[in-house]
Amino acid sequence: RVVTGPGDHNLRIWDVDKGTLVGRPTGACPINVSTCSLDGLTLASGSLDRTIRVWRTD
């Protein structure tokens, strides 16, 4: 899986093998940092509004 963060304030999770969108966690403010857990099931994002959000990717 790969996480992308285009300029529309959203993170997108992709299945690399299939080339398909897996999930789309969103944020209300521009996201300037993200990280994924080692098992790939949890994603955390930090935004310019000083919030941290934790997402389940399964």
Coordinates of N, CA and C in Angstrom, one line a residue:
R1 N 0.8 -1.2 0.0 CA 0.0 0.0 0.0 C 0.9 1.2 0.0
V2 N 0.3 2.3 -0.6 CA 1.0 3.6 -0.7 C 0.0 4.6 -0.3
V3 N 0.4 5.6 0.4 CA -0.4 6.7 0.8 C 0.0 8.0 0.0
T4 N -0.9 8.6 -0.6 CA -0.6 9.9 -1.3 C -1.4 11.0 -0.7
G5 N -0.9 12.2 -0.8 CA -1.6 13.4 -0.3 C -1.6 14.5 -1.3
P6 N -2.5 14.5 -2.2 CA -2.6 15.6 -3.2 C -3.0 16.9 -2.6
G7 N -3.0 17.9 -3.3 CA -3.3 19.3 -2.8 C -4.7 19.6 -2.5
D8 N -5.6 18.6 -2.4 CA -7.0 18.8 -2.1 C -7.4 18.5 -0.7
H9 N -6.4 18.4 0.2 CA -6.6 18.2 1.7 C -7.0 16.8 2.0
N10 N -6.8 15.8 1.1 CA -7.2 14.4 1.4 C -6.0 13.5 1.3
L11 N -6.0 12.5 2.1 CA -5.0 11.4 1.9 C -5.8 10.3 1.2
R12 N -5.0 9.6 0.3 CA -5.6 8.4 -0.4 C -4.7 7.2 -0.2
I13 N -5.3 6.1 0.0 CA -4.5 4.8 0.2 C -4.7 3.9 -1.0
W14 N -3.6 3.5 -1.6 CA -3.6 2.7 -2.9 C -3.1 1.3 -2.6
D15 N -3.7 0.4 -3.3 CA -3.2 -1.0 -3.4 C -2.2 -1.0 -4.6
V16 N -0.9 -1.1 -4.3 CA 0.1 -1.0 -5.3 C 0.0 -2.2 -6.3
D17 N -0.3 -3.4 -5.8 CA -0.4 -4.6 -6.7 C -1.5 -4.4 -7.7
K18 N -2.7 -3.9 -7.3 CA -3.9 -3.8 -8.1 C -4.0 -2.5 -8.8
G19 N -3.3 -1.5 -8.3 CA -3.4 -0.1 -8.8 C -4.7 0.5 -8.6
T20 N -5.4 0.1 -7.4 CA -6.7 0.6 -7.1 C -6.7 1.4 -5.8
L21 N -7.7 2.3 -5.7 CA -7.8 3.1 -4.5 C -8.4 2.2 -3.4
V22 N -7.8 2.1 -2.2 CA -8.3 1.3 -1.1 C -9.2 2.1 -0.2
G23 N -8.8 3.3 0.2 CA -9.5 4.1 1.1 C -9.2 5.6 0.9
R24 N -10.0 6.4 1.5 CA -9.8 7.8 1.4 C -10.1 8.6 2.7
P25 N -9.2 8.5 3.6 CA -9.4 9.3 4.8 C -9.2 10.8 4.4
T26 N -10.0 11.7 5.0 CA -9.9 13.1 4.7 C -9.6 14.0 5.8
G27 N -9.2 15.1 5.5 CA -8.9 16.2 6.6 C -9.5 17.5 6.1
A28 N -9.8 18.3 7.0 CA -10.4 19.6 6.7 C -9.4 20.7 6.4
C29 N -8.2 20.4 6.7 CA -7.1 21.4 6.6 C -5.9 20.7 5.8
P30 N -5.1 21.5 5.1 CA -4.0 20.9 4.4 C -3.1 20.0 5.3
I31 N -2.9 18.8 4.8 CA -2.1 17.8 5.6 C -0.6 18.1 5.2
N32 N 0.2 18.2 6.3 CA 1.6 18.4 6.0 C 2.5 17.3 6.5
V33 N 1.9 16.2 7.1 CA 2.8 15.1 7.5 C 1.8 13.9 7.6
S34 N 2.4 12.7 7.3 CA 1.6 11.5 7.5 C 2.6 10.3 7.7
T35 N 2.2 9.3 8.5 CA 3.0 8.1 8.7 C 2.1 6.9 8.8
C36 N 2.6 5.8 8.6 CA 1.9 4.5 8.6 C 2.5 3.6 9.6
S37 N 1.7 2.8 10.3 CA 2.3 1.8 11.2 C 3.0 0.7 10.4
L38 N 3.8 -0.1 11.1 CA 4.6 -1.2 10.4 C 3.7 -2.2 9.8
D39 N 2.5 -2.5 10.4 CA 1.6 -3.5 9.9 C 0.7 -3.0 8.8
G40 N 0.8 -1.7 8.6 CA 0.0 -1.0 7.5 C -1.5 -0.9 7.8
L41 N -1.9 -1.1 9.0 CA -3.3 -1.0 9.4 C -3.7 0.4 10.0
T42 N -2.7 1.2 10.4 CA -3.0 2.5 11.0 C -2.2 3.6 10.3
L43 N -2.9 4.7 10.1 CA -2.3 5.8 9.4 C -2.5 7.0 10.3
A44 N -1.5 7.9 10.5 CA -1.7 9.1 11.3 C -1.3 10.3 10.4
S45 N -2.1 11.3 10.5 CA -1.8 12.5 9.7 C -1.8 13.8 10.6
G46 N -1.0 14.7 10.3 CA -0.9 16.0 11.0 C -1.2 17.1 10.0
S47 N -2.1 18.1 10.5 CA -2.5 19.1 9.6 C -2.1 20.5 10.1
L48 N -2.2 21.5 9.2 CA -1.8 22.8 9.5 C -2.7 23.4 10.6
D49 N -3.9 22.9 10.9 CA -4.7 23.4 12.0 C -4.3 22.8 13.3
R50 N -3.1 22.1 13.4 CA -2.5 21.6 14.6 C -3.3 20.4 15.1
T51 N -4.0 19.6 14.3 CA -4.6 18.4 14.7 C -3.9 17.2 14.2
I52 N -4.0 16.1 14.9 CA -3.4 14.8 14.5 C -4.6 13.9 14.5
R53 N -4.7 13.2 13.4 CA -5.8 12.2 13.2 C -5.2 10.9 13.0
V54 N -5.9 9.8 13.6 CA -5.4 8.5 13.4 C -6.5 7.7 12.6
W55 N -6.1 7.0 11.6 CA -7.1 6.3 10.7 C -6.8 4.8 10.7
R56 N -7.8 4.0 10.6 CA -7.7 2.6 10.4 C -7.8 2.4 8.9
T57 N -6.9 1.6 8.3 CA -6.8 1.4 6.9 C -7.4 0.1 6.4
D58 N -7.9 -0.7 7.3 CA -8.5 -2.0 6.9 C -10.0 -1.9 6.6

